[in-house]
Amino acid sequence: MEKIGLFYSFNTKNTSAAAKAIQEELKGQVDLVNVEEADEEDFNRFENFILGVPTWWDGELPNYWDEFLPCLDSKSLEGKTFAIYGAGDQKAYPDNFVDAIGLMANFVESNGGKVIGAVPNEGYTFDASQALKDGQFVGLPLDFENQGDLLESRISNWVKKLKKDFK
Ligand SMILES: Cc1cc2nc3c(=O)[nH]c(=O)nc-3n(C[C@H](O)[C@H](O)[C@H](O)COP(=O)(O)O)c2cc1C
């Protein structure tokens, strides 16, 4: 498996905690990159990516992701593989649960990238999510506020699957 670039904001609390847990599961196979300081060259170093995206502002990506995405050339994602995880709160935001995962997956796919790491929606309670496609989440939802006891097993199971699916 080629090295994975794990892009997320180092200034987050929950997304950073998840990144550390993912890194632990993928010992030596992952480089952590602060998306708030990243440029296109950082992106071009990798073929495999994990992107950490909390949902903010009632169903949106945080500003730093919105600022970063336009600097990627529309061809630069072709041939690359992406897995996405996202922190969200299904109780407080049941109509926009982890929407950012879906927004990011759409961005990746519309620019030629491949998204892996879909997760069944069982075990979550919410009304609507832009991260759902064909009854599955297109990435891994992590609910630190309401399901803290499930974080470890969800991350561990997801990473096991990714190890098989990344090139
Ligand atoms: C202002 C605000 C808006 C939020 N909007 C959403 C939302 O639309 N959907 C969702 O699932 N979670 C939402 N959340 C919950 C956060 O995504 C959740 O607390 C997450 O764990 C934060 O991760 P972080 O510590 O990495 O920023 C919101 C939280 C805040 C403070």
PDB file of C-alpha atoms in Angstrom, residues 53-111:
ATOM      1  CA  VAL A  53     -14.111  16.975   7.738  1.00  0.00           C
ATOM      2  CA  PRO A  54     -16.273  18.131  10.638  1.00  0.00           C
ATOM      3  CA  THR A  55     -19.665  19.593   9.650  1.00  0.00           C
ATOM      4  CA  TRP A  56     -20.226  23.197  10.735  1.00  0.00           C
ATOM      5  CA  TRP A  57     -22.712  25.977  10.050  1.00  0.00           C
ATOM      6  CA  ASP A  58     -25.735  23.660   9.682  1.00  0.00           C
ATOM      7  CA  GLY A  59     -24.509  21.360   6.984  1.00  0.00           C
ATOM      8  CA  GLU A  60     -21.392  22.998   5.579  1.00  0.00           C
ATOM      9  CA  LEU A  61     -17.673  22.434   5.323  1.00  0.00           C
ATOM     10  CA  PRO A  62     -15.516  24.551   7.640  1.00  0.00           C
ATOM     11  CA  ASN A  63     -14.115  27.676   5.951  1.00  0.00           C
ATOM     12  CA  TYR A  64     -10.551  26.391   5.702  1.00  0.00           C
ATOM     13  CA  TRP A  65     -11.696  23.473   3.519  1.00  0.00           C
ATOM     14  CA  ASP A  66     -13.760  25.800   1.336  1.00  0.00           C
ATOM     15  CA  GLU A  67     -10.669  27.970   0.933  1.00  0.00           C
ATOM     16  CA  PHE A  68      -8.395  25.043   0.063  1.00  0.00           C
ATOM     17  CA  LEU A  69     -10.540  23.206  -2.495  1.00  0.00           C
ATOM     18  CA  PRO A  70     -10.450  25.832  -5.258  1.00  0.00           C
ATOM     19  CA  CYS A  71      -6.636  25.756  -5.317  1.00  0.00           C
ATOM     20  CA  LEU A  72      -6.744  22.189  -6.597  1.00  0.00           C
ATOM     21  CA  ASP A  73      -6.560  21.984 -10.339  1.00  0.00           C
ATOM     22  CA  SER A  74      -9.598  20.157 -11.670  1.00  0.00           C
ATOM     23  CA  LYS A  75      -7.376  17.368 -13.033  1.00  0.00           C
ATOM     24  CA  SER A  76      -5.198  16.872  -9.976  1.00  0.00           C
ATOM     25  CA  LEU A  77      -7.486  14.288  -8.335  1.00  0.00           C
ATOM     26  CA  GLU A  78      -7.591  11.880 -11.252  1.00  0.00           C
ATOM     27  CA  GLY A  79      -6.206   8.432 -10.412  1.00  0.00           C
ATOM     28  CA  LYS A  80      -6.156   9.228  -6.679  1.00  0.00           C
ATOM     29  CA  THR A  81      -8.104   7.422  -3.967  1.00  0.00           C
ATOM     30  CA  PHE A  82      -9.856   9.121  -1.052  1.00  0.00           C
ATOM     31  CA  ALA A  83     -11.452   7.950   2.190  1.00  0.00           C
ATOM     32  CA  ILE A  84     -13.401  10.529   4.188  1.00  0.00           C
ATOM     33  CA  TYR A  85     -14.346  10.645   7.854  1.00  0.00           C
ATOM     34  CA  GLY A  86     -16.376  13.336   9.523  1.00  0.00           C
ATOM     35  CA  ALA A  87     -17.278  14.473  13.006  1.00  0.00           C
ATOM     36  CA  GLY A  88     -20.931  15.403  13.483  1.00  0.00           C
ATOM     37  CA  ASP A  89     -23.713  15.531  16.050  1.00  0.00           C
ATOM     38  CA  GLN A  90     -26.798  13.489  15.118  1.00  0.00           C
ATOM     39  CA  LYS A  91     -28.898  14.753  18.056  1.00  0.00           C
ATOM     40  CA  ALA A  92     -28.301  18.501  17.693  1.00  0.00           C
ATOM     41  CA  TYR A  93     -28.209  18.496  13.862  1.00  0.00           C
ATOM     42  CA  PRO A  94     -30.507  15.618  12.740  1.00  0.00           C
ATOM     43  CA  ASP A  95     -31.296  17.295   9.395  1.00  0.00           C
ATOM     44  CA  ASN A  96     -27.656  17.896   8.449  1.00  0.00           C
ATOM     45  CA  PHE A  97     -25.868  14.993  10.077  1.00  0.00           C
ATOM     46  CA  VAL A  98     -22.254  14.845   8.779  1.00  0.00           C
ATOM     47  CA  ASP A  99     -23.276  16.638   5.572  1.00  0.00           C
ATOM     48  CA  ALA A 100     -19.640  17.658   5.042  1.00  0.00           C
ATOM     49  CA  ILE A 101     -18.714  14.035   4.262  1.00  0.00           C
ATOM     50  CA  GLY A 102     -21.163  14.112   1.345  1.00  0.00           C
ATOM     51  CA  LEU A 103     -20.004  17.542   0.160  1.00  0.00           C
ATOM     52  CA  MET A 104     -16.404  16.383   0.155  1.00  0.00           C
ATOM     53  CA  ALA A 105     -17.230  13.105  -1.640  1.00  0.00           C
ATOM     54  CA  ASN A 106     -19.060  15.080  -4.351  1.00  0.00           C
ATOM     55  CA  PHE A 107     -16.080  17.391  -4.771  1.00  0.00           C
ATOM     56  CA  VAL A 108     -13.668  14.465  -5.082  1.00  0.00           C
ATOM     57  CA  GLU A 109     -15.807  12.522  -7.545  1.00  0.00           C
ATOM     58  CA  SER A 110     -16.635  15.517  -9.707  1.00  0.00           C
ATOM     59  CA  ASN A 111     -12.899  16.159 -10.066  1.00  0.00           C
TER      60      ASN A 111
END
